Short mmCIF file of C-alpha atoms and ligand atoms in Angstrom, two decimals:
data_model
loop_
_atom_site.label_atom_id
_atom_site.label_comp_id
_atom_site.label_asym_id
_atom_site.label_seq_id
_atom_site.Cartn_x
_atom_site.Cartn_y
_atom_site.Cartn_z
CA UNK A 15 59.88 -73.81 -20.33
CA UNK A 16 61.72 -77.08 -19.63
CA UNK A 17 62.35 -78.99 -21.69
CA UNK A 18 62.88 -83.10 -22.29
CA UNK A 19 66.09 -84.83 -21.32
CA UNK A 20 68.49 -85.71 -24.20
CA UNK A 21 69.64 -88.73 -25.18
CA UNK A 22 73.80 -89.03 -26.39
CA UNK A 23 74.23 -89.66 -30.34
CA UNK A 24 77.19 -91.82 -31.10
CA UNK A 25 80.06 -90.86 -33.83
CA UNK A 26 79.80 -93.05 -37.02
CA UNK A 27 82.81 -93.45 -39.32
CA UNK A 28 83.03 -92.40 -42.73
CA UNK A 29 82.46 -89.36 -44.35
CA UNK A 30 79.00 -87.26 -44.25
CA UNK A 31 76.98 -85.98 -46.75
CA UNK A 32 75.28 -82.25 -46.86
CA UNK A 33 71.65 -82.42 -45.72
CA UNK A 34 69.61 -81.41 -49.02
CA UNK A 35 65.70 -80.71 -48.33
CA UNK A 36 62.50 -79.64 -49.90
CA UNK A 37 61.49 -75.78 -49.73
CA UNK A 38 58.26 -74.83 -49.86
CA UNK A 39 58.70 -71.83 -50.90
CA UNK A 40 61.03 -72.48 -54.11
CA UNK A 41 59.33 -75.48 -54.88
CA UNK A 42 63.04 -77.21 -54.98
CA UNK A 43 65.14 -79.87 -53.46
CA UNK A 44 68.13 -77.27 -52.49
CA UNK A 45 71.59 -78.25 -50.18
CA UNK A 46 70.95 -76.90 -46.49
CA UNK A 47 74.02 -74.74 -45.89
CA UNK A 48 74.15 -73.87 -42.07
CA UNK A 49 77.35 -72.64 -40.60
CA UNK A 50 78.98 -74.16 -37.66
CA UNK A 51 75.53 -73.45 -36.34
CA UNK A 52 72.49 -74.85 -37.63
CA UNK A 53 69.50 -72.58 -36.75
CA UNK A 54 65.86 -74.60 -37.12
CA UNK A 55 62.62 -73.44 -35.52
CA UNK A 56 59.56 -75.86 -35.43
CA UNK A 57 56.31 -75.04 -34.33
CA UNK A 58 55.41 -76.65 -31.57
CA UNK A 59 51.87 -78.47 -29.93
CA UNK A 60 48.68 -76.14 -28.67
CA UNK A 61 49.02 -78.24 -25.76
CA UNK A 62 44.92 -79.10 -25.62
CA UNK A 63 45.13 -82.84 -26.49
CA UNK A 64 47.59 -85.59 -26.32
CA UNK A 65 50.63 -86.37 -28.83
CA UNK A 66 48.95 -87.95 -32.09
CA UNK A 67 50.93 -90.11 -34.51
CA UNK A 68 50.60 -86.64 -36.93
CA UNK A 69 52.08 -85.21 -34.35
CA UNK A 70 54.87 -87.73 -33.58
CA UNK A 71 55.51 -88.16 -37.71
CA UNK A 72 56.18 -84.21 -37.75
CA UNK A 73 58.61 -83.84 -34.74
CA UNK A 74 60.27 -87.69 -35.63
CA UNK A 75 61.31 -85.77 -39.70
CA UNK A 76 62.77 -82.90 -37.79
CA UNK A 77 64.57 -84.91 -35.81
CA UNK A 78 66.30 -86.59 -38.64
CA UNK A 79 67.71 -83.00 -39.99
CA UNK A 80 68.85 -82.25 -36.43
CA UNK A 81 71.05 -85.97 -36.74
CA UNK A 82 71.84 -85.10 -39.77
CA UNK A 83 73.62 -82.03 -39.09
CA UNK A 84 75.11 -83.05 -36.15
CA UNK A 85 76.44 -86.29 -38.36
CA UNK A 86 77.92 -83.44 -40.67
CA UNK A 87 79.63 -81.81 -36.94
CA UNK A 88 77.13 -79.05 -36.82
CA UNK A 89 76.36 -77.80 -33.40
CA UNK A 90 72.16 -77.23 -33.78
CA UNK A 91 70.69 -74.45 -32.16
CA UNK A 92 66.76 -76.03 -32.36
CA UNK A 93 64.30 -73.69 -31.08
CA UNK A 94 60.59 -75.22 -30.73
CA UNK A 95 57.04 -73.07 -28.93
CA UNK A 96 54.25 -74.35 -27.13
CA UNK A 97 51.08 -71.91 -27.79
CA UNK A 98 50.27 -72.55 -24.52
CA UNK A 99 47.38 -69.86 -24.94
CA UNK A 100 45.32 -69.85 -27.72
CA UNK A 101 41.36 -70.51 -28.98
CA UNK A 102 41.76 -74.24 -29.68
CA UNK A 103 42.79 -74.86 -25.65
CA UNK A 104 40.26 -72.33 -24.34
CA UNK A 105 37.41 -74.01 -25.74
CA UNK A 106 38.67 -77.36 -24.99
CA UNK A 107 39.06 -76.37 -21.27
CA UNK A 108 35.58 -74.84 -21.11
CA UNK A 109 34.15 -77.95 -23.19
CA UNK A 110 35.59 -80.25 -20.77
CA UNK A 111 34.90 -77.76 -17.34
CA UNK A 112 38.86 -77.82 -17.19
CA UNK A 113 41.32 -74.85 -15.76
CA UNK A 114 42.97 -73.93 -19.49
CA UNK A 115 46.07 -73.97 -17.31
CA UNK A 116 45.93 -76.74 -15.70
CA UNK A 117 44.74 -78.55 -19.27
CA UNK A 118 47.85 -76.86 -20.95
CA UNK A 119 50.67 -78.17 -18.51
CA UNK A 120 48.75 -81.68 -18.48
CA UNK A 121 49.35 -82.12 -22.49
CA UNK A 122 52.56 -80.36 -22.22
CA UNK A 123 54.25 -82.82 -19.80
CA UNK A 124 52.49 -85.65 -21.99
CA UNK A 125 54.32 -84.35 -25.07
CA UNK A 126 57.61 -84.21 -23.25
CA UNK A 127 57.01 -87.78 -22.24
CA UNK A 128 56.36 -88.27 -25.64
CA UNK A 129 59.45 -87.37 -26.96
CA UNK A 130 61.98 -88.64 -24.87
CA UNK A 131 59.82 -92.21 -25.33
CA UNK A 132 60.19 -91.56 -28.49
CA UNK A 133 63.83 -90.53 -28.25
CA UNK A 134 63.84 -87.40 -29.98
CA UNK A 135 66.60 -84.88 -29.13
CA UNK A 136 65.18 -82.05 -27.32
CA UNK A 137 65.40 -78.36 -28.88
CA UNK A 138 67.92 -76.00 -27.06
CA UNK A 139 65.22 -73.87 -26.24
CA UNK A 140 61.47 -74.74 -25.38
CA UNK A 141 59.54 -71.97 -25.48
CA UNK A 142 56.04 -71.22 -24.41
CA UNK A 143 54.14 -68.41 -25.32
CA UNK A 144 52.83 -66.92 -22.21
CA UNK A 145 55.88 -66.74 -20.89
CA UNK A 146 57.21 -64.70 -23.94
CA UNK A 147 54.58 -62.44 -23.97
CA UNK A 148 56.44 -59.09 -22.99
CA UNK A 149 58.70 -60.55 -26.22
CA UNK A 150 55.63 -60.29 -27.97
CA UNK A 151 54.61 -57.43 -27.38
CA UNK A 152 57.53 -55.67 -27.75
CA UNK A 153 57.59 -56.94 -31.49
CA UNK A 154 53.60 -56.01 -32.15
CA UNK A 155 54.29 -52.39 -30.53
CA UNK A 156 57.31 -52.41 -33.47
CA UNK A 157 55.14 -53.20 -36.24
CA UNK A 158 52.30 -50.54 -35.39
CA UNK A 159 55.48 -47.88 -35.57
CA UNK A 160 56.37 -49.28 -38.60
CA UNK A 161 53.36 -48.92 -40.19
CA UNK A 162 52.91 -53.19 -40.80
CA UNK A 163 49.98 -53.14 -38.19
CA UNK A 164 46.69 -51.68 -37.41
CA UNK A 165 44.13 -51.17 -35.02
CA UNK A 166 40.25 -51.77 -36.09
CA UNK A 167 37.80 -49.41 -35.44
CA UNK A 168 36.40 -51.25 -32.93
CA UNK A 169 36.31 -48.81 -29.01
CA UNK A 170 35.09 -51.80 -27.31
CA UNK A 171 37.47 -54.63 -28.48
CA UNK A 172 40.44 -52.34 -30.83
CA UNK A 173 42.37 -55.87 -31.89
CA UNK A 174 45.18 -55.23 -33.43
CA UNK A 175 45.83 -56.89 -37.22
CA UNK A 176 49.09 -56.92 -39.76
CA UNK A 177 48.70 -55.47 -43.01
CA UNK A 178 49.49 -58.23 -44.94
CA UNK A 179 50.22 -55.74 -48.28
CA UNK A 180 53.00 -54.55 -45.99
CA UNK A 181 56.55 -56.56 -47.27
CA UNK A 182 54.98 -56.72 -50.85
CA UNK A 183 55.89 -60.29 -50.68
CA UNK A 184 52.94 -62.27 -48.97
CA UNK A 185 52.22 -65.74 -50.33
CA UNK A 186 56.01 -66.63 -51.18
CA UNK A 187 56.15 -68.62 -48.72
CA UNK A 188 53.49 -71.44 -49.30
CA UNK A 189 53.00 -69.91 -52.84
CA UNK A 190 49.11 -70.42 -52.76
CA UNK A 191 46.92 -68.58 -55.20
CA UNK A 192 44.68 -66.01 -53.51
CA UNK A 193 41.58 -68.01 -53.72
CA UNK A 194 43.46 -70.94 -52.26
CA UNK A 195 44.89 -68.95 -49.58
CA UNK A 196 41.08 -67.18 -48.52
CA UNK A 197 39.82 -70.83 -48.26
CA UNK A 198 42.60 -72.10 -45.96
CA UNK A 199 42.62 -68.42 -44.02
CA UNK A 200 38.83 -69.19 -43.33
CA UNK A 201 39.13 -73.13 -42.32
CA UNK A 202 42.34 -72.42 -40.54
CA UNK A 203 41.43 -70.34 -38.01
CA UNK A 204 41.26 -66.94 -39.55
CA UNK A 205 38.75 -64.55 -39.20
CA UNK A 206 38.13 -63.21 -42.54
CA UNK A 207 34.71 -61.63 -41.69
CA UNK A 208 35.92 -59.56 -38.78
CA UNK A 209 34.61 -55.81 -39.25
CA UNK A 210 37.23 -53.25 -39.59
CA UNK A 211 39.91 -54.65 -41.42
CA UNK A 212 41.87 -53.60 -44.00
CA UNK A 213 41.94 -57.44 -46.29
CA UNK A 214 39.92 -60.30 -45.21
CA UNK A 215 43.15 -62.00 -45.15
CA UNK A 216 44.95 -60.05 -42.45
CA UNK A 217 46.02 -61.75 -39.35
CA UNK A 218 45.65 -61.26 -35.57
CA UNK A 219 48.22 -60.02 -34.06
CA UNK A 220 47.02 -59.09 -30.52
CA UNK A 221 42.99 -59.87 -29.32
CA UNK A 222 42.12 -57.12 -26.82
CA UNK A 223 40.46 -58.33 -23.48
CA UNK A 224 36.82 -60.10 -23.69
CA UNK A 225 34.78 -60.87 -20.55
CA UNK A 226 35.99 -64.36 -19.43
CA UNK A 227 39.00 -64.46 -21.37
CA UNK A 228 42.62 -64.69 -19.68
CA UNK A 229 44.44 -61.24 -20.95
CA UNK A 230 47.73 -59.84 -20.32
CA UNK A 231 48.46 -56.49 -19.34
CA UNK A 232 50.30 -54.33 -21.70
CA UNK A 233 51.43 -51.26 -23.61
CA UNK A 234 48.87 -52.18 -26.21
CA UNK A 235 46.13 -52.60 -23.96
CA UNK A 236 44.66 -56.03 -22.21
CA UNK A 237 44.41 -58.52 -24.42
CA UNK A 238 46.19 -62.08 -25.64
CA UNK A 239 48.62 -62.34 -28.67
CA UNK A 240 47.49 -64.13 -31.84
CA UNK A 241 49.35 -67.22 -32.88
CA UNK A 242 51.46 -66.36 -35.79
CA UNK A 243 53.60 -63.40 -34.19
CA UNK A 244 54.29 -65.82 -31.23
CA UNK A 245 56.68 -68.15 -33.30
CA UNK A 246 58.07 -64.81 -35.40
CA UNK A 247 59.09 -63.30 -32.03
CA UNK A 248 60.44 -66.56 -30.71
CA UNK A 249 62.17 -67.27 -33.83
CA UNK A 250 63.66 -64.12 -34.45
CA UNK A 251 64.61 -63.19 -30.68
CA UNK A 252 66.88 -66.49 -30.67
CA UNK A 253 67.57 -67.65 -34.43
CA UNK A 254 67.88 -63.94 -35.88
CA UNK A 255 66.42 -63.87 -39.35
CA UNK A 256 67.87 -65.93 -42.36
CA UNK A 257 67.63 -69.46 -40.33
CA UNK A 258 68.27 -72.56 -41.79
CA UNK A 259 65.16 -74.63 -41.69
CA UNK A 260 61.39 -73.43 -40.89
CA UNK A 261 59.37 -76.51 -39.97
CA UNK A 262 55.88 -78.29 -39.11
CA UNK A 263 53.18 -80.12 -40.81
CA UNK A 264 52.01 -79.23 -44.17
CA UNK A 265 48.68 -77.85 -42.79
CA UNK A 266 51.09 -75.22 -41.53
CA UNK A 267 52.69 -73.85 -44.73
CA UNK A 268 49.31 -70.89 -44.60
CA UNK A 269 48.42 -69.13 -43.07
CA UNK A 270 50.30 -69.78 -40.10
CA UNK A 271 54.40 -70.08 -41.95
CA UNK A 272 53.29 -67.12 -44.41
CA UNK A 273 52.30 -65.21 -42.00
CA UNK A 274 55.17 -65.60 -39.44
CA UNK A 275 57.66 -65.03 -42.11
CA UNK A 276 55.65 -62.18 -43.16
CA UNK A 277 55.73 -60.60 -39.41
CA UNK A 278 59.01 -61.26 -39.09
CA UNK A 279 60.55 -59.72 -42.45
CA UNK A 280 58.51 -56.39 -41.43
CA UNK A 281 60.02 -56.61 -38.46
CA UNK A 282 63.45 -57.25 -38.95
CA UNK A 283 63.52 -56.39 -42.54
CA UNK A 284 65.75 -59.92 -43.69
CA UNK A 285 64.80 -61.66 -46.79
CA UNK A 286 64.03 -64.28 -46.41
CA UNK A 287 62.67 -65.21 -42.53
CA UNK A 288 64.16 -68.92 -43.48
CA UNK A 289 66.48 -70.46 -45.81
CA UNK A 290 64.45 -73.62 -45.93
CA UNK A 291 60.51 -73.79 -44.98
CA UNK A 292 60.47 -77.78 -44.51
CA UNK A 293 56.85 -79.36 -44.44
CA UNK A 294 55.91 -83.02 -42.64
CA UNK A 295 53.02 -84.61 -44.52
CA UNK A 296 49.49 -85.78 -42.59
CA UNK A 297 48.82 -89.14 -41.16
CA UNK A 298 45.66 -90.34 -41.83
CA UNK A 299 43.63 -93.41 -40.43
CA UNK A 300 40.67 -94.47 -42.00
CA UNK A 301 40.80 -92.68 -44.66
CA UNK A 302 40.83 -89.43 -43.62
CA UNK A 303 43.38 -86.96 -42.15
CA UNK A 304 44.40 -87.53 -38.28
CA UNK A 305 42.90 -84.39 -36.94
CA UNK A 306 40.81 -83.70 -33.41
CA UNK A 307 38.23 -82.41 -35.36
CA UNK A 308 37.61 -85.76 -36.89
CA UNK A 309 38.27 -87.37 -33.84
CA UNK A 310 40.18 -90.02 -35.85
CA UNK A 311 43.27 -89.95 -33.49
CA UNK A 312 45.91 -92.71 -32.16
CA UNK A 313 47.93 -91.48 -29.51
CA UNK A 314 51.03 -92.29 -28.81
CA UNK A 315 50.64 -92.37 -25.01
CA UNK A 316 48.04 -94.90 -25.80
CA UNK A 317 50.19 -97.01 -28.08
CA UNK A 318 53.13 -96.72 -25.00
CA UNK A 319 50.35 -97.91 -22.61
CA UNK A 320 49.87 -100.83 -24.74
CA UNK A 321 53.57 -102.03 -24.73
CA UNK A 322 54.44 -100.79 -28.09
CA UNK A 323 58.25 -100.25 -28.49
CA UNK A 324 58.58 -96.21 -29.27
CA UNK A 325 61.20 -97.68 -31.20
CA UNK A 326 58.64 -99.72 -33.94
CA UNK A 327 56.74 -96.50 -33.72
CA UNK A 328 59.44 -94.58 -35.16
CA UNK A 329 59.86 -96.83 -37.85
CA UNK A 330 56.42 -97.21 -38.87
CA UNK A 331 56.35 -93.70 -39.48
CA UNK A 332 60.11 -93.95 -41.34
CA UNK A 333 58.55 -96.45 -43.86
CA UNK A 334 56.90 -93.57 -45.90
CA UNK A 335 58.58 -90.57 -46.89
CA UNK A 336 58.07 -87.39 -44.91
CA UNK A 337 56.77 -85.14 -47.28
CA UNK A 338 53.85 -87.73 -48.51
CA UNK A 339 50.31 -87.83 -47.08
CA UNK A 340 50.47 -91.40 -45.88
CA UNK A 341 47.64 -93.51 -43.52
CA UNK A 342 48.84 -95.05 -40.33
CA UNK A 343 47.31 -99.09 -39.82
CA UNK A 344 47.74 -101.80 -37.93
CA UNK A 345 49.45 -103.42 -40.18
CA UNK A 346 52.08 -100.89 -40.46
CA UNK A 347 52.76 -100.98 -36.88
CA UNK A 348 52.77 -105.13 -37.34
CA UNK A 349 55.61 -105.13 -40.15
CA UNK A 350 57.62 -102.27 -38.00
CA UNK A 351 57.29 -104.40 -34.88
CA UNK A 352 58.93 -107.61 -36.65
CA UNK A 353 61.40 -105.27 -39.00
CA UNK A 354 62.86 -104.09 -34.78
CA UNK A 355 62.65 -108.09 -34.23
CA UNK A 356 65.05 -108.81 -37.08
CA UNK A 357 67.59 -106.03 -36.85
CA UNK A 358 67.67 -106.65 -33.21
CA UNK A 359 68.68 -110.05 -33.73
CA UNK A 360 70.95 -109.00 -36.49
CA UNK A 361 73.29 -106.70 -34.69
CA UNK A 362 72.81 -109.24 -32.00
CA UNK A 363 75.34 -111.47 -34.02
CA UNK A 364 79.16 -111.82 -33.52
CA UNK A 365 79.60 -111.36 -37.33
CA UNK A 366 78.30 -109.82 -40.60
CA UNK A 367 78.41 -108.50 -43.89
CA UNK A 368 80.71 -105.74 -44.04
CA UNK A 369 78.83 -102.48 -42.87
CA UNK A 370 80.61 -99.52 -44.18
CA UNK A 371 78.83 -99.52 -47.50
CA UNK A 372 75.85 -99.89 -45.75
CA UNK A 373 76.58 -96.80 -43.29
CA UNK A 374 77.48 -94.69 -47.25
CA UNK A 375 74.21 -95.28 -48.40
CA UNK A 376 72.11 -94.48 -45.21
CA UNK A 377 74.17 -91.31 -45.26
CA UNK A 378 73.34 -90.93 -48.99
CA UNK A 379 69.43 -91.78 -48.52
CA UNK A 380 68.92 -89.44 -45.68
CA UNK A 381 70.67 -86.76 -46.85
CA UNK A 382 68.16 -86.69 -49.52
CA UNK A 383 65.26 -85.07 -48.36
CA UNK A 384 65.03 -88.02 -45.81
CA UNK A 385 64.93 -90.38 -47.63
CA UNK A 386 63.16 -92.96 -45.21
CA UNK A 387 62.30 -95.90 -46.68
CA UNK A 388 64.83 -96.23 -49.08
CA UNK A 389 67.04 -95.96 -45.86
CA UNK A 390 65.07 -98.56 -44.15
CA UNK A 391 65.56 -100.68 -47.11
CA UNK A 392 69.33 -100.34 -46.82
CA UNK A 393 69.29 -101.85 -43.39
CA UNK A 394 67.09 -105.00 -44.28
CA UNK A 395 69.58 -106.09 -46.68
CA UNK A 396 72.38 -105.84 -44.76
CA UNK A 397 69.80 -107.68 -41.97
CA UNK A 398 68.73 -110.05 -44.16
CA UNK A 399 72.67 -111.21 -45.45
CA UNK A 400 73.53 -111.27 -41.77
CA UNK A 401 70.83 -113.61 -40.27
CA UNK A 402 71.60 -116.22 -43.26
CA UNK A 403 75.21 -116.07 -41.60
CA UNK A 404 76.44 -114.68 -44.63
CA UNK A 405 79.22 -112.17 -43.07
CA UNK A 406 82.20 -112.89 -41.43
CA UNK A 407 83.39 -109.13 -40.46
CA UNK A 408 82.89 -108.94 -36.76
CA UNK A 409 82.60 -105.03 -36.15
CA UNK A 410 79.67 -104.61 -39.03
CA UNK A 411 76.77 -105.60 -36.33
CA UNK A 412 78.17 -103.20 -33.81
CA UNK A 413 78.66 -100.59 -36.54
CA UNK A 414 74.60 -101.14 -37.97
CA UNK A 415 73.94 -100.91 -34.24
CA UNK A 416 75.27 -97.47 -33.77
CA UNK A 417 74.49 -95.94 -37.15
CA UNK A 418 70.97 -96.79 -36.82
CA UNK A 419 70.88 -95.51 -33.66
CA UNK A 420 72.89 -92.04 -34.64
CA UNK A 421 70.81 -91.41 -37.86
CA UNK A 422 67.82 -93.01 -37.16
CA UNK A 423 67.14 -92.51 -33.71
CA UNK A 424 66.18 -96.49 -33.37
CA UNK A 425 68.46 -98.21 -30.55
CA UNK A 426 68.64 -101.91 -30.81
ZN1 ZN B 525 54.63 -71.61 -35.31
#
């Protein structure tokens, strides 16, 4: 697929810092170590609906890593999928009388617009599923040799399903209990009563044909792959196993990360699928989780359309950590709008308070675990010292002006 057009990231001076980040699977703040190049894969939209701040806070923390190691003179090799087929989009499309198609490459050029408003750096490769579905079924044909996969007893629809006893390992990842982990299979779109499986618990790999579904044909039959062995075959086919950083929201972490890395060990036999699994808390607004299922969203199309800088958006969502559940209000976007005023008329100055301090700690701050707001904080005093006219060193503005836009992603 194509993807969005990049924007250039200045040099800063000084010395950077090794990224260190939060794996779910170890439980532990741990050093990133990529080589000269940094592999991350983040899952990517079911393009039925438009780009929601949960969304936007997700992609906007990934972002950071992929400054990050470039600040550190990584090259990134940043992979990201669109399950442009799926359940979620075929019911919205029939819901709606819409071509699933047509619905899917609507949402996916929103998203793209999205981003680049937003000014995040596009992945190397963009990746939709339907278009990688020989990929996929190259890798589901693999595991049925193996032994990893199954077909149900089932001569009208034989669906295919992954042993999830297979690696010996499942539930590393997200490290869930096995009560937790049927609750979350059930509400996250697993099928846990389907007849003819093996566990409760084991996942979809390809859905043979059903009257008015779209289906592929294929060695395995007509059908349509299931979602998890779409982002291990797109992973592995261009990261190879043992990647840096496995990303997406927390609501990801199971079944859909546990599974994929799960898929993706049987297939390639690595340990582990990735070095890092990184999860973005949820946004909520009004109390409750951003979700379409509550209907509780705020796009940010819609803020755009209202003449909201993408810019205050980003730092609204900087001003709590990644990792934290955190609700999105108005006044949020309010203080972010007038903390872009004031560091816009800051680095508008011809002087200020030396800056290379200040360009240390941000490095310091975001190199641990993304350290947002502490980063944010950084900047305001330096802000605040400048607009009292306290600084007389006449390359700091111009320095805060290109390490907040290097780091951070926020031009002034
Ligand atoms: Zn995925």
């Amino acid at each position: 697929m194509q993807t969005w057009s990049s924007v250039a990231v200045p040099r800063i001076p000084g010395t950077p810092r090794p990224l260190r980040l939060h794996d779910t699977a170890t439980g532990q703040l741990r050093p990133t170590a990529p080589g000269p190049v940094a592999r991350m894969y983040v899952c990517g939209i079911t393009p039925y609906d438009a780009t929601h701040l949960g969304h936007a806070a997700t992609y906007l923390a990934f972002d950071l890593v992929h400054r990050l190691w470039l600040d550190a003179g990584h090259e990134v090799h940043y992979v990201q999928n669109v399950t442009d087929i799926d359940d979620p989009l075929l019911e919205r499309a029939e819901r709606d009388q819409d071509d699933w198609v047509v619905l899917g490459m609507r949402e996916t050029a929103l998203f793209r617009e999205d981003m680049e408003a937003l000014r995040v750096l596009p992945p190397r490769d963009y990746i939709g599923a339907v278009e990688t579905i020989p990929e996929i079924v190259e890798a589901i044909g693999k595991l049925l040799a193996h032994g990893a996969a199954y077909r149900v007893d089932d001569p009208q629809y034989p669906d295919v399903y992954f042993d999830r006893s297979y690696t010996g390992r499942f539930g590393y990842e997200s490290g869930y209990d096995e009560a937790t982990m049927a609750t979350l299979f059930a509400e996250r779109g697993g099928d846990p009563d389907r007849p003819g499986k093996r566990d409760p618990l084991d996942a979809l790999l390809w859905r043979a044909a059903r009257p008015d579904e779209p289906a592929w044909d294929s060695e395995l039959g007509p059908g349509r792959p299931g979602w998890h062995i779409e982002c291990s075959a797109i992973a592995l086919n261009r990261l190879g196993t043992g990647f840096d950083v496995q990303g997406g929201g927390s609501d990801l972490a199971f079944p859909h990360h546990e599974f994929s890395a799960a898929h993706a060990e049987a297939l390639a036999g690595g340990h582990p699928f990735a070095r890092h699994y990184v999860h973005a808390g949820m946004i909520g607004l009004g109390g409750e989780k951003m979700s379409k299922s509550k209907g509780n969203l705020v796009f940010v199309s819609r803020l755009r359309a209202d003449g909201v800088d993408p810019a205050a958006i980003r730092l609204a969502l900087f001003a709590g950590h990644y990792r934290s559940d955190r609700p999105w209000t108005g006044a949020l976007l309010t203080e972010a709008q007038a903390r872009l005023e004031r560091w816009r008329e800051a680095v508008s100055l011809t002087a200020g308070p030396e800056a290379d301090s200040v360009v240390a700690r941000l490095r310091d701050h975001l190199t641990d675990d993304l350290d947002t707001p502490r980063a944010l904080a950084t900047v305001d005093a330096w802000v605040t010292e400048a607009l009292r006219r306290d600084g007389t060193d006449n390359a700091a503005p111009a320095l805060i002006r290109t390490t907040t836009d290097a780091l951070l992603g926020v031009a002034l």
